PDB file of C-alpha atoms in Angstrom:
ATOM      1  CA  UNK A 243      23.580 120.843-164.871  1.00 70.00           C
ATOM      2  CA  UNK A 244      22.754 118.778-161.703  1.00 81.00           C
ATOM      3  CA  UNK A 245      18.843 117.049-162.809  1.00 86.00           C
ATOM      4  CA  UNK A 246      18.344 117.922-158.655  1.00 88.00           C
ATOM      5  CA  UNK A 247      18.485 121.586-159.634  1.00 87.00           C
ATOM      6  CA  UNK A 248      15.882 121.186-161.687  1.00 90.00           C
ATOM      7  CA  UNK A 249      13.612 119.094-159.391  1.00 90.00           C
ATOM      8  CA  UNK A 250      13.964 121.559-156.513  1.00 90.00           C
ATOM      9  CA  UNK A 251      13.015 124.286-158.736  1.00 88.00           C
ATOM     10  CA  UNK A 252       9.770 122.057-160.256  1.00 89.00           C
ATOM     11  CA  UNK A 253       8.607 120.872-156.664  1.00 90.00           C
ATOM     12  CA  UNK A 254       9.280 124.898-155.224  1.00 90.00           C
ATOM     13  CA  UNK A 255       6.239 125.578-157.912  1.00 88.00           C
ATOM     14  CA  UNK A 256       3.960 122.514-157.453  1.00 87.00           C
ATOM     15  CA  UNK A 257       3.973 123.148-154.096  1.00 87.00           C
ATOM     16  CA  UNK A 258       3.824 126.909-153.597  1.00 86.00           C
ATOM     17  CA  UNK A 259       7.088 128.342-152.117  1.00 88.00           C
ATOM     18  CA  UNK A 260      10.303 127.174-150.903  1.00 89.00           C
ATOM     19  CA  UNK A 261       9.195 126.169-147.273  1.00 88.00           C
ATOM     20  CA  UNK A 262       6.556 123.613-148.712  1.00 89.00           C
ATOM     21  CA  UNK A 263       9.516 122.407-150.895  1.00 89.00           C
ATOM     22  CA  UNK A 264      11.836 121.648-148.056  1.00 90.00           C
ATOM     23  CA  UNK A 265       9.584 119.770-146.521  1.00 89.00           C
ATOM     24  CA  UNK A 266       8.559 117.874-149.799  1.00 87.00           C
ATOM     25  CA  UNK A 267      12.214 116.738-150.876  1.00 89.00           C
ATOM     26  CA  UNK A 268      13.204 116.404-147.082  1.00 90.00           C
ATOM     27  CA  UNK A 269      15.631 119.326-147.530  1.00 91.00           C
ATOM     28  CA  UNK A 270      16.714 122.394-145.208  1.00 91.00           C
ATOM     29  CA  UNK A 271      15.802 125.843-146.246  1.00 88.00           C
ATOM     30  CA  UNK A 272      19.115 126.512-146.624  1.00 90.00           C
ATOM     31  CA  UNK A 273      19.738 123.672-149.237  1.00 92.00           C
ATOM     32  CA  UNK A 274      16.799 124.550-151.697  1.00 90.00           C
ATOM     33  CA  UNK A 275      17.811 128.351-151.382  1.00 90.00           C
ATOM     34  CA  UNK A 276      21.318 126.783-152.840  1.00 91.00           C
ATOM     35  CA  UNK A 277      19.692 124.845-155.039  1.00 90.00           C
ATOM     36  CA  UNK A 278      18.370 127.989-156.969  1.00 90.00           C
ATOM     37  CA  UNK A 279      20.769 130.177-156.711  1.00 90.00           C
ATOM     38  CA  UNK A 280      23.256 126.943-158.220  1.00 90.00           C
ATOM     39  CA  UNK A 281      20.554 126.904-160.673  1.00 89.00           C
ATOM     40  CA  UNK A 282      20.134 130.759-161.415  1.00 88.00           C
ATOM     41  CA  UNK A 283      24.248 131.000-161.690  1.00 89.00           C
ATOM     42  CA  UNK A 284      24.426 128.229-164.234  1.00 88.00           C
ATOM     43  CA  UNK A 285      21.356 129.807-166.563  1.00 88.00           C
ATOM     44  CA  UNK A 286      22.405 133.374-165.767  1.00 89.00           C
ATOM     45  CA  UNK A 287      18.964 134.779-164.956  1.00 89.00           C
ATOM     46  CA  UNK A 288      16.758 135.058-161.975  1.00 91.00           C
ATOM     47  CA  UNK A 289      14.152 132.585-161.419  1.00 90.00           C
ATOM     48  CA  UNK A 290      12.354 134.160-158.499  1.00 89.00           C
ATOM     49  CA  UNK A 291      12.128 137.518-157.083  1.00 87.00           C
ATOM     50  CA  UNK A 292      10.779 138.477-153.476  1.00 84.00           C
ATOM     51  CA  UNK A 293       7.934 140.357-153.497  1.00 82.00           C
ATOM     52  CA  UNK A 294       6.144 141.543-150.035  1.00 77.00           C
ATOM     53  CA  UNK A 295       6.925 138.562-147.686  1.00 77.00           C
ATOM     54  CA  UNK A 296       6.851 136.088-150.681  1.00 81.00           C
ATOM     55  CA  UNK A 297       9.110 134.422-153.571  1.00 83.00           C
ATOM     56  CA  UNK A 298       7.053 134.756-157.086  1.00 85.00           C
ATOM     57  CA  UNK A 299       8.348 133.304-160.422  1.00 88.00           C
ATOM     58  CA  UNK A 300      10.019 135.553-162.689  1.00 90.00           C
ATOM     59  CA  UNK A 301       9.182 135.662-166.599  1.00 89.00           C
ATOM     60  CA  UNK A 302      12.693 133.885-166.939  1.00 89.00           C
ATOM     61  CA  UNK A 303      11.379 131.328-164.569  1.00 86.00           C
ATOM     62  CA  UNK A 304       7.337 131.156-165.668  1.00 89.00           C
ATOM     63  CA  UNK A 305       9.459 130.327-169.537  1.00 88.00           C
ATOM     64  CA  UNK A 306      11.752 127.616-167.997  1.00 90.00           C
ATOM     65  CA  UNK A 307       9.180 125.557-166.293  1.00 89.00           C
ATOM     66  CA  UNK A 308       7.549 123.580-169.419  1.00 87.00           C
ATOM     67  CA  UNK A 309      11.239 122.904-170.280  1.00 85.00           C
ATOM     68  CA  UNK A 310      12.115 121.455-166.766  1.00 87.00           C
ATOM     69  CA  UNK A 311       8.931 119.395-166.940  1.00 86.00           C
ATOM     70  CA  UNK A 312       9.674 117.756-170.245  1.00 83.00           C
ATOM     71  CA  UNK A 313      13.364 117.470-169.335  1.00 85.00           C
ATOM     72  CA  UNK A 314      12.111 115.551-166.271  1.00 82.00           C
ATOM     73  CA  UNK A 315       9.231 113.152-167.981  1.00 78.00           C
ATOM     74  CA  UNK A 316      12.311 112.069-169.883  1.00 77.00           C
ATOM     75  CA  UNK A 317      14.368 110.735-167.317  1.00 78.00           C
ATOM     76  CA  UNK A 318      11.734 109.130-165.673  1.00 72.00           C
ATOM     77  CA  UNK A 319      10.669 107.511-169.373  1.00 68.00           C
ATOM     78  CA  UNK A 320      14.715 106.369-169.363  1.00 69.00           C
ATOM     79  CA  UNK A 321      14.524 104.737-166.052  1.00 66.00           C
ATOM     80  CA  UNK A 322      11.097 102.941-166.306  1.00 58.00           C
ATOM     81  CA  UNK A 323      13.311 101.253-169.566  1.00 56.00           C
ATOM     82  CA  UNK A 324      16.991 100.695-168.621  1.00 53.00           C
ATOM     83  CA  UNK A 325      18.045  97.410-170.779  1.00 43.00           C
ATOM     84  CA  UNK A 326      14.971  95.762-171.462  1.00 45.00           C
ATOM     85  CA  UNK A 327      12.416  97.837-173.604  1.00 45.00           C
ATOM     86  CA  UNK A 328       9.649  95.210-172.836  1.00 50.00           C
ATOM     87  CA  UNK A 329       9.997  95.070-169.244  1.00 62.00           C
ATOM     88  CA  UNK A 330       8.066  96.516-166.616  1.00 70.00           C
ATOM     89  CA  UNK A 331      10.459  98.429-164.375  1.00 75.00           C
ATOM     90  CA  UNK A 332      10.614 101.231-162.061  1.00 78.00           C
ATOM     91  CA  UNK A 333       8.623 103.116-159.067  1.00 87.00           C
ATOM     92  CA  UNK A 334       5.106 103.151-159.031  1.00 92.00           C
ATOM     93  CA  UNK A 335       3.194 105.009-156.591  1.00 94.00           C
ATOM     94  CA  UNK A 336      -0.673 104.246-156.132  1.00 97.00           C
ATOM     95  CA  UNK A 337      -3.260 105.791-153.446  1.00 97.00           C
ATOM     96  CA  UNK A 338      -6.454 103.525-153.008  1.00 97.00           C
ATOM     97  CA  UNK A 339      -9.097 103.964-150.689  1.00 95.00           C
ATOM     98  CA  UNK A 340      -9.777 101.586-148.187  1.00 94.00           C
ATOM     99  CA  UNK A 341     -12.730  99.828-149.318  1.00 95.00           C
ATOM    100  CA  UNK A 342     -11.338  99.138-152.465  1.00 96.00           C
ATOM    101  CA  UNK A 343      -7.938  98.325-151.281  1.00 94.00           C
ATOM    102  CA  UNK A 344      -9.683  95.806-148.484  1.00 93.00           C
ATOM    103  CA  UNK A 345     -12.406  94.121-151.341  1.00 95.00           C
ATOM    104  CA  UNK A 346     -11.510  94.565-154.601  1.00 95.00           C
ATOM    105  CA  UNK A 347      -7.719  94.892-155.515  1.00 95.00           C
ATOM    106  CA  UNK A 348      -6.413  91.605-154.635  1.00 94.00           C
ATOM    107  CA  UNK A 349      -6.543  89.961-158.234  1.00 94.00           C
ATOM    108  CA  UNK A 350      -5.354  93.159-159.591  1.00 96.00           C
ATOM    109  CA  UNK A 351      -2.373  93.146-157.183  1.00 95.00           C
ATOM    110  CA  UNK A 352      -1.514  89.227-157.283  1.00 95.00           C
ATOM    111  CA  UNK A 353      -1.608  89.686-161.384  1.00 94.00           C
ATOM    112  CA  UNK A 354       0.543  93.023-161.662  1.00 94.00           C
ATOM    113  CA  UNK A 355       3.485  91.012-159.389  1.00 93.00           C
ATOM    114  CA  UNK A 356       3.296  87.933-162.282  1.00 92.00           C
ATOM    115  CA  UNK A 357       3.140  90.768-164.645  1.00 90.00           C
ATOM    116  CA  UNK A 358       5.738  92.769-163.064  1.00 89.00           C
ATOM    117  CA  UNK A 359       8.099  91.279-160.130  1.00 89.00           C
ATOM    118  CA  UNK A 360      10.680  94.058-161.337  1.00 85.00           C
ATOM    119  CA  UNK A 361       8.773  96.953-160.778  1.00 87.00           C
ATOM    120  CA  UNK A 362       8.357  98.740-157.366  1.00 89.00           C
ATOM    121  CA  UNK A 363       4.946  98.934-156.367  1.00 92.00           C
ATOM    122  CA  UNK A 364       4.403 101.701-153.328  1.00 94.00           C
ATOM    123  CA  UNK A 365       0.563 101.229-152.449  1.00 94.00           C
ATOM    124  CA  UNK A 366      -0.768 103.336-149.609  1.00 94.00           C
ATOM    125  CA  UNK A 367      -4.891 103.510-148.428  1.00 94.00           C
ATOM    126  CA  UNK A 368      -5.702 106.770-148.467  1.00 93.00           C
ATOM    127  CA  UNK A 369      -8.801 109.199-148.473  1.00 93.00           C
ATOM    128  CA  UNK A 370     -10.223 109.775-151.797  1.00 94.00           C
ATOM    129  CA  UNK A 371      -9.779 113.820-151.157  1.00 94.00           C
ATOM    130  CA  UNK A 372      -6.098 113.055-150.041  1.00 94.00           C
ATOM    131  CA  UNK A 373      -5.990 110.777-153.227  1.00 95.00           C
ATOM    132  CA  UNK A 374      -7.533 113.537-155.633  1.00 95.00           C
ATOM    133  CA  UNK A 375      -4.753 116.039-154.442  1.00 93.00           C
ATOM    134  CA  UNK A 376      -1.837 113.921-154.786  1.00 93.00           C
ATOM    135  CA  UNK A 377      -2.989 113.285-158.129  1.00 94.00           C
ATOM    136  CA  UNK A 378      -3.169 116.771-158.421  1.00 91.00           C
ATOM    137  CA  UNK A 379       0.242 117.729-157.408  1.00 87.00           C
ATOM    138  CA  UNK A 380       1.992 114.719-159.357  1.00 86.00           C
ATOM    139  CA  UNK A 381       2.905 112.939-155.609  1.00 89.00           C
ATOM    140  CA  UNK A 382       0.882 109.554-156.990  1.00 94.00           C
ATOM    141  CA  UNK A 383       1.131 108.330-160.287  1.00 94.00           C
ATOM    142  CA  UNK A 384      -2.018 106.284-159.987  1.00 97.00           C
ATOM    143  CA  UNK A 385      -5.346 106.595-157.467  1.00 97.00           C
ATOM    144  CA  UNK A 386      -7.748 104.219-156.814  1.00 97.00           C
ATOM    145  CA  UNK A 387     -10.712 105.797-155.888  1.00 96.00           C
ATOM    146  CA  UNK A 388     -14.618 107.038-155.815  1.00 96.00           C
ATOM    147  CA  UNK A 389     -14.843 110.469-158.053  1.00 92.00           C
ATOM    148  CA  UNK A 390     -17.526 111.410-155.768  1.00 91.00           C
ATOM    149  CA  UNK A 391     -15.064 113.319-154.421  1.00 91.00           C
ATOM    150  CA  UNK A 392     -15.043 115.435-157.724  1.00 88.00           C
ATOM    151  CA  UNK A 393     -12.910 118.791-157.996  1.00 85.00           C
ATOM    152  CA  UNK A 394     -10.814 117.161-160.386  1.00 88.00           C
ATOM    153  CA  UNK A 395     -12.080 118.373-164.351  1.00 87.00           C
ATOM    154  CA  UNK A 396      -9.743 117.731-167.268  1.00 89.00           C
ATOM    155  CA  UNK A 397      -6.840 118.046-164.768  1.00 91.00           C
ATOM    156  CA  UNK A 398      -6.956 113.910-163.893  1.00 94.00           C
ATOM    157  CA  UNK A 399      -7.777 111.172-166.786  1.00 95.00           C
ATOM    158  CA  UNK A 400      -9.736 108.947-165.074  1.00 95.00           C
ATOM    159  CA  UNK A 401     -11.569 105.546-166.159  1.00 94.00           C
ATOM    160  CA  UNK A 402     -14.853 104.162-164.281  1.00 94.00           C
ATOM    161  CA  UNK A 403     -14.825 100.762-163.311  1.00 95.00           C
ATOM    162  CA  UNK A 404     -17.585 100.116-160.996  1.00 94.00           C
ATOM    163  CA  UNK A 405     -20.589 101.489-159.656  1.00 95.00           C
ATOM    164  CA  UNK A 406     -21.643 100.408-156.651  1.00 96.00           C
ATOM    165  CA  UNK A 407     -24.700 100.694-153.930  1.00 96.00           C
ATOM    166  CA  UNK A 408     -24.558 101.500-150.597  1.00 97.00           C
ATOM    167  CA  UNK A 409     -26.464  99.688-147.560  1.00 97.00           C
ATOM    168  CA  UNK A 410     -26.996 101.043-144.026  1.00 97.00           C
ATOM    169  CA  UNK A 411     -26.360  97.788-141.983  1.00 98.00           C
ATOM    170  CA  UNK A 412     -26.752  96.832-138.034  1.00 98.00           C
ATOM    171  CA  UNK A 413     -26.605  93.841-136.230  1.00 97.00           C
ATOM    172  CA  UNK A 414     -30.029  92.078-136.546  1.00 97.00           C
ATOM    173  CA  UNK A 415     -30.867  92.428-131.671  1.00 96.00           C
ATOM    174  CA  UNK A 416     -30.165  96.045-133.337  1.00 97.00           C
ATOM    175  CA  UNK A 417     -32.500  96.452-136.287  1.00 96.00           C
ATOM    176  CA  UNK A 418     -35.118  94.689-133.963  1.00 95.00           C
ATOM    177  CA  UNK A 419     -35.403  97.992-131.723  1.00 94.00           C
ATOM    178  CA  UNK A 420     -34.387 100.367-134.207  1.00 95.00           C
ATOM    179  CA  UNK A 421     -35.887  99.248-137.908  1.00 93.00           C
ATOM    180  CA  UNK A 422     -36.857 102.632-138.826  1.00 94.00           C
ATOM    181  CA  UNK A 423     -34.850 105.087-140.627  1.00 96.00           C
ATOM    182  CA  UNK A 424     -37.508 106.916-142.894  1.00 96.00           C
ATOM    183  CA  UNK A 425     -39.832 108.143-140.672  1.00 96.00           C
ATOM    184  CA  UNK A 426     -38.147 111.982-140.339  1.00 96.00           C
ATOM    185  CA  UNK A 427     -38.131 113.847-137.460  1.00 96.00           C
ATOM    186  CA  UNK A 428     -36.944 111.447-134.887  1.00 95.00           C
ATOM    187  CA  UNK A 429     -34.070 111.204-132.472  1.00 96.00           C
ATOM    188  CA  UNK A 430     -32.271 107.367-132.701  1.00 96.00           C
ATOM    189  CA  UNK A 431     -30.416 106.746-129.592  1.00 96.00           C
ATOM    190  CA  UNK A 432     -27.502 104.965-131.379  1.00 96.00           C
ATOM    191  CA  UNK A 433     -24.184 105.793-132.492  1.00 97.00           C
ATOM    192  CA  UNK A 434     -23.248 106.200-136.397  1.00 97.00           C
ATOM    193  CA  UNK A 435     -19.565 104.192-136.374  1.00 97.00           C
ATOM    194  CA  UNK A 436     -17.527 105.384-139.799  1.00 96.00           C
ATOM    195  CA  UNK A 437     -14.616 106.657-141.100  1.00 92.00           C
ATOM    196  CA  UNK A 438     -13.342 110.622-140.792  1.00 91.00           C
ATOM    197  CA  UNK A 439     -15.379 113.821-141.872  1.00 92.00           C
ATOM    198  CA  UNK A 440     -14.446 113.697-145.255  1.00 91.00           C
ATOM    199  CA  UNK A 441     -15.538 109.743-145.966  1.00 93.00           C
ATOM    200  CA  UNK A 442     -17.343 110.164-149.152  1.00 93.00           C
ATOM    201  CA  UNK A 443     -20.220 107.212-147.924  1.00 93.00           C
ATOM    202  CA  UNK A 444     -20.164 109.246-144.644  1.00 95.00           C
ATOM    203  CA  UNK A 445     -21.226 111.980-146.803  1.00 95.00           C
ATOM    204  CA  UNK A 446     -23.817 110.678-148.329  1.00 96.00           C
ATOM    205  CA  UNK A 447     -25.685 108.965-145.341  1.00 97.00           C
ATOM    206  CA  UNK A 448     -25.132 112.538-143.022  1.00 96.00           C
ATOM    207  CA  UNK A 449     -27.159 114.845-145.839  1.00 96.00           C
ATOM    208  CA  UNK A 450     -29.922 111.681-146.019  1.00 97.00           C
ATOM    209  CA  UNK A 451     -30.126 112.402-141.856  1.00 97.00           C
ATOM    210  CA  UNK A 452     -29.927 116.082-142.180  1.00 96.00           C
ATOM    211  CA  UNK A 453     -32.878 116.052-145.282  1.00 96.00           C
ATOM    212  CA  UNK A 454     -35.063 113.776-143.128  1.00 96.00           C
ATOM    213  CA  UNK A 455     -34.100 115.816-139.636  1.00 97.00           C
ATOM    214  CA  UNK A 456     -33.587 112.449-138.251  1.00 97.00           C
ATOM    215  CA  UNK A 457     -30.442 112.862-135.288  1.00 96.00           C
ATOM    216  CA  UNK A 458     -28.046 110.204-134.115  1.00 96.00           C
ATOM    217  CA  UNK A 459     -26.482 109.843-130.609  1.00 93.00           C
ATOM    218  CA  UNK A 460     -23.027 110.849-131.449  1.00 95.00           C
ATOM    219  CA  UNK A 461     -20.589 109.951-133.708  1.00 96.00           C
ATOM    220  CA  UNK A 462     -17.823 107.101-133.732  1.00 97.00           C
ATOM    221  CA  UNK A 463     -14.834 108.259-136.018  1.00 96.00           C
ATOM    222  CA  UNK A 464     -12.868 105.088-136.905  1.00 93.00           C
ATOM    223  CA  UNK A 465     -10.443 104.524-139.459  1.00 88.00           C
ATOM    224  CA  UNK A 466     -10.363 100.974-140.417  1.00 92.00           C
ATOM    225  CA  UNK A 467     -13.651  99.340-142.142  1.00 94.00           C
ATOM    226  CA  UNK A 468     -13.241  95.643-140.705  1.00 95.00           C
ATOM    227  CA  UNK A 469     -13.196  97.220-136.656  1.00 96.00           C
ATOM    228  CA  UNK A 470     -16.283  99.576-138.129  1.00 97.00           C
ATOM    229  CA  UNK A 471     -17.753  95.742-138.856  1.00 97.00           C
ATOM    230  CA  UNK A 472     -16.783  94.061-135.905  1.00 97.00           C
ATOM    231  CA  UNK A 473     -18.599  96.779-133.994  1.00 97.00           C
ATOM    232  CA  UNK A 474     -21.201  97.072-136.077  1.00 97.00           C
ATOM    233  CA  UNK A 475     -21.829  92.715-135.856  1.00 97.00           C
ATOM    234  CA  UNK A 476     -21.406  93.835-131.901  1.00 97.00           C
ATOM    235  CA  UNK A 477     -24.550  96.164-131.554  1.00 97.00           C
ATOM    236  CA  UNK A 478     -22.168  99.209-130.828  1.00 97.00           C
ATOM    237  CA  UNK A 479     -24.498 101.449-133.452  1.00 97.00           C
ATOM    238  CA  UNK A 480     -25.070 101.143-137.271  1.00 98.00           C
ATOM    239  CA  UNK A 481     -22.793 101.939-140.226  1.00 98.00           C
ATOM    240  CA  UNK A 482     -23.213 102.872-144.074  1.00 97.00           C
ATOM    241  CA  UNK A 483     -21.144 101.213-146.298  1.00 97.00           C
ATOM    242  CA  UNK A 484     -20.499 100.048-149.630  1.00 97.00           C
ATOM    243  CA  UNK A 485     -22.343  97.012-150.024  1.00 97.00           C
ATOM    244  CA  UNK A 486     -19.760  94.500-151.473  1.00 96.00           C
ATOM    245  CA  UNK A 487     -18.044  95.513-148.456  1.00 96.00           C
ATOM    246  CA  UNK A 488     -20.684  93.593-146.165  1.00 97.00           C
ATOM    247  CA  UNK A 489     -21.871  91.364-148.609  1.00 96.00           C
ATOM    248  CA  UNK A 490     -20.342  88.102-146.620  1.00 96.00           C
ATOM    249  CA  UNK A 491     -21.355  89.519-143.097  1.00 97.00           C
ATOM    250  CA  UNK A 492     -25.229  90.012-145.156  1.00 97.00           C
ATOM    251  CA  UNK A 493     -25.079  86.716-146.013  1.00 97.00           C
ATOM    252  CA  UNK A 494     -24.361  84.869-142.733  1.00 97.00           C
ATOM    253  CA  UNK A 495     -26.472  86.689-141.007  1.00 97.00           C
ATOM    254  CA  UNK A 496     -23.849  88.406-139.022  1.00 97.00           C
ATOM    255  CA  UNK A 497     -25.469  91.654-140.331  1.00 97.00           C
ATOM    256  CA  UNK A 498     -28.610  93.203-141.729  1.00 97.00           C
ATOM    257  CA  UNK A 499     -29.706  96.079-143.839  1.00 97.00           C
ATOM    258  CA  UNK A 500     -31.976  98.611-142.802  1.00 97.00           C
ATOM    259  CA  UNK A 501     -34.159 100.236-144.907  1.00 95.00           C
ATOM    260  CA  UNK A 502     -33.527 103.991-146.402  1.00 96.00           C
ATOM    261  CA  UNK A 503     -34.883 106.014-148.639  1.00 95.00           C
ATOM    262  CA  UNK A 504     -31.326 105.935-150.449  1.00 94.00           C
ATOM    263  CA  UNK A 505     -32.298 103.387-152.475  1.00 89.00           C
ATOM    264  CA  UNK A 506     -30.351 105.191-155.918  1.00 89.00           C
ATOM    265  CA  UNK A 507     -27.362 105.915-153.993  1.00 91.00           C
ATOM    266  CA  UNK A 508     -24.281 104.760-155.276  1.00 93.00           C
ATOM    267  CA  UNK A 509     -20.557 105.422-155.515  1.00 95.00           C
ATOM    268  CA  UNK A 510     -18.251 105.641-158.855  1.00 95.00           C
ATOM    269  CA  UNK A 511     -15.391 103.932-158.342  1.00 96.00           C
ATOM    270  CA  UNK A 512     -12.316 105.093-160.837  1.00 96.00           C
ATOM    271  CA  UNK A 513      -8.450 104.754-161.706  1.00 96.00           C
ATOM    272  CA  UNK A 514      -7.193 107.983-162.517  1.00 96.00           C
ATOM    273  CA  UNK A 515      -3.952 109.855-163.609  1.00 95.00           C
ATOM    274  CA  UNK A 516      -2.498 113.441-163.762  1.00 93.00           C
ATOM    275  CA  UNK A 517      -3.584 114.234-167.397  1.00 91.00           C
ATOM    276  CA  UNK A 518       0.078 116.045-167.954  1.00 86.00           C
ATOM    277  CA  UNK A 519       2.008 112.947-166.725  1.00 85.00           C
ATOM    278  CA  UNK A 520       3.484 110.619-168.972  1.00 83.00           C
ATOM    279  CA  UNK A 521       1.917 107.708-168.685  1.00 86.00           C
ATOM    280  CA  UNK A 522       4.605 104.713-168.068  1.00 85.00           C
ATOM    281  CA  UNK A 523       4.463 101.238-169.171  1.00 86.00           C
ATOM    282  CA  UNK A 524       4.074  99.992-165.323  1.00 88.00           C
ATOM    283  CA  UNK A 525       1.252 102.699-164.671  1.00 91.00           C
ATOM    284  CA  UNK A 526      -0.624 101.951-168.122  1.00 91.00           C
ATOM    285  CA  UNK A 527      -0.433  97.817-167.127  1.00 92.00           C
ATOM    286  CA  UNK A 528      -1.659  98.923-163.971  1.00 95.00           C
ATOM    287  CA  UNK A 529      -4.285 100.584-165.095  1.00 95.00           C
ATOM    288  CA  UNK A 530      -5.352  97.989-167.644  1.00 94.00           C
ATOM    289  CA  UNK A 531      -5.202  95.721-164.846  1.00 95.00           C
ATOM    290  CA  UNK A 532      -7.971  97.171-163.021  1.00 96.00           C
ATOM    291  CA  UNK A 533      -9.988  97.473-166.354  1.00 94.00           C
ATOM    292  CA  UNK A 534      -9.649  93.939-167.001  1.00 93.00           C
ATOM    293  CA  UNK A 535     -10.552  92.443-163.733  1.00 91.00           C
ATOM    294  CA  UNK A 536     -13.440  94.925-161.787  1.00 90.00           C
ATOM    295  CA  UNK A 537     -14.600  96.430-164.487  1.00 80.00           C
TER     296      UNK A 537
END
């Protein structure tokens, strides 16, 4: 039995049909429809049936799944080991938001290559939403990330490691003119400069503005913190961010904080797993990594 079978057939569930699937695994519609029927003529039953416009799981197939899932852990348990037993080894795929990735995984990173140098480390910045789903649908092994985003229950295993507080900062010619941010119902003539929609500090600071009815110019959607700073340090508008992420810029002077009423506000920052995977000796060093150092 070809282990590919049995991947197409996992990924077809995890990700809801056999279009999604394709364009998972990089495959043609036609190749994961051969896939299963390879699959189905080998185990002699059906595995889906079309019902309406759609492809559901049989019994026969609803039965095989926890099988094809264990059957899978344990080749990815055989090639994390290969020779060596005590060596880290394999592919290990981490999302981290941007923040974090920027100011606080360096150590963590430099220490896992001494620990490591033989494992494959694929670390992408990410969204903490897009980070929660991936860890969802078993696309990361690892995510770095604030569980502000919640949505997650007992379906991630995740460890807090920090806790940190926010600070609304501008450029100090700025906070001359425009020092007040608690006084509500007021119109502020300056742009907010931050990262997309779903940012979870964006979050945060846009239901402080909507409880005190206090409205901004417009909007400036970036997606990289340090160009948020730069334009922040250039009087282009304010920004809300964690504060270790200013900290230098508040110390030189480049920035300065303006008062808020969001003095408790804070952000949980977390490593976190998919509580069904199996946790592999490169994700669990990893992990104790970032325990070790930011914790």
């Amino acid at each position: 039995m070809d282990l590919k079978y049995l991947q197409t057939f996992k990924t077809i569930i995890e990700q809801g049909g056999f279009t999604k699937a394709a364009e998972k695994l990089n495959y043609t519609q036609s190749t994961i429809t051969f896939q299963v029927g390879q699959l189905e003529q080998e185990l002699s039953v059906k595995l889906f049936e079309r019902v309406g416009r759609r492809m559901r799981l049989t019994k026969a197939g609803e039965q095989l799944y926890p099988y094809v899932t264990d059957v899978l852990t344990s080749v990815e348990k055989l090639t994390c080991f290969e020779n060596d037993l005590s060596e880290y080894k394999g592919n290990l795929r981490i999302g981290v938001g941007e923040t974090l990735l920027c100011y606080k995984l360096s150590p963590v990173l430099k220490k896992f290559h001494d620990r490591a140098p033989h494992a494959k480390l694929f670390l992408q910045s990410m969204n903490c939403y897009d980070i929660r789903n991936e860890l969802l649908d078993g696309t990361l092994d690892l995510g770095v990330f604030y569980e502000n985003v919640g949505g997650f229950g007992d379906n991630l295993t995740v460890s807090p490691f920090g806790n940190y507080p926010m600070t609304l900062v501008a450029s100090p010619d700025i906070k001359k003119e425009y020092a007040d941010f608690i006084t509500p119902n007021q119109k502020i003539p300056l742009p907010f400069i931050i990262n997309e929609p779903t940012c979870v500090f964006r979050q945060i600071f846009e239901r402080y503005l909507q409880r005190k009815s206090i409205i901004l110019d417009h909007t400036i959607e970036l997606w990289s913190i340090p160009t948020i700073k730069n334009l922040v340090k250039s009087s282009v508008g304010i920004s809300y961010l964690p504060t270790f992420a200013v900290e230098k810029e508040l110390q030189n002077g480049q920035l300065v904080e303006i008062e808020t009423e969001l003095t408790d506000a804070r952000i949980s920052a977390v490593c976190g797993y998919n509580s069904s995977k199996w946790v592999s000796p490169a994700m669990e060093l990893f992990a104790r990594l970032i325990a070790d150092h930011l914790s």
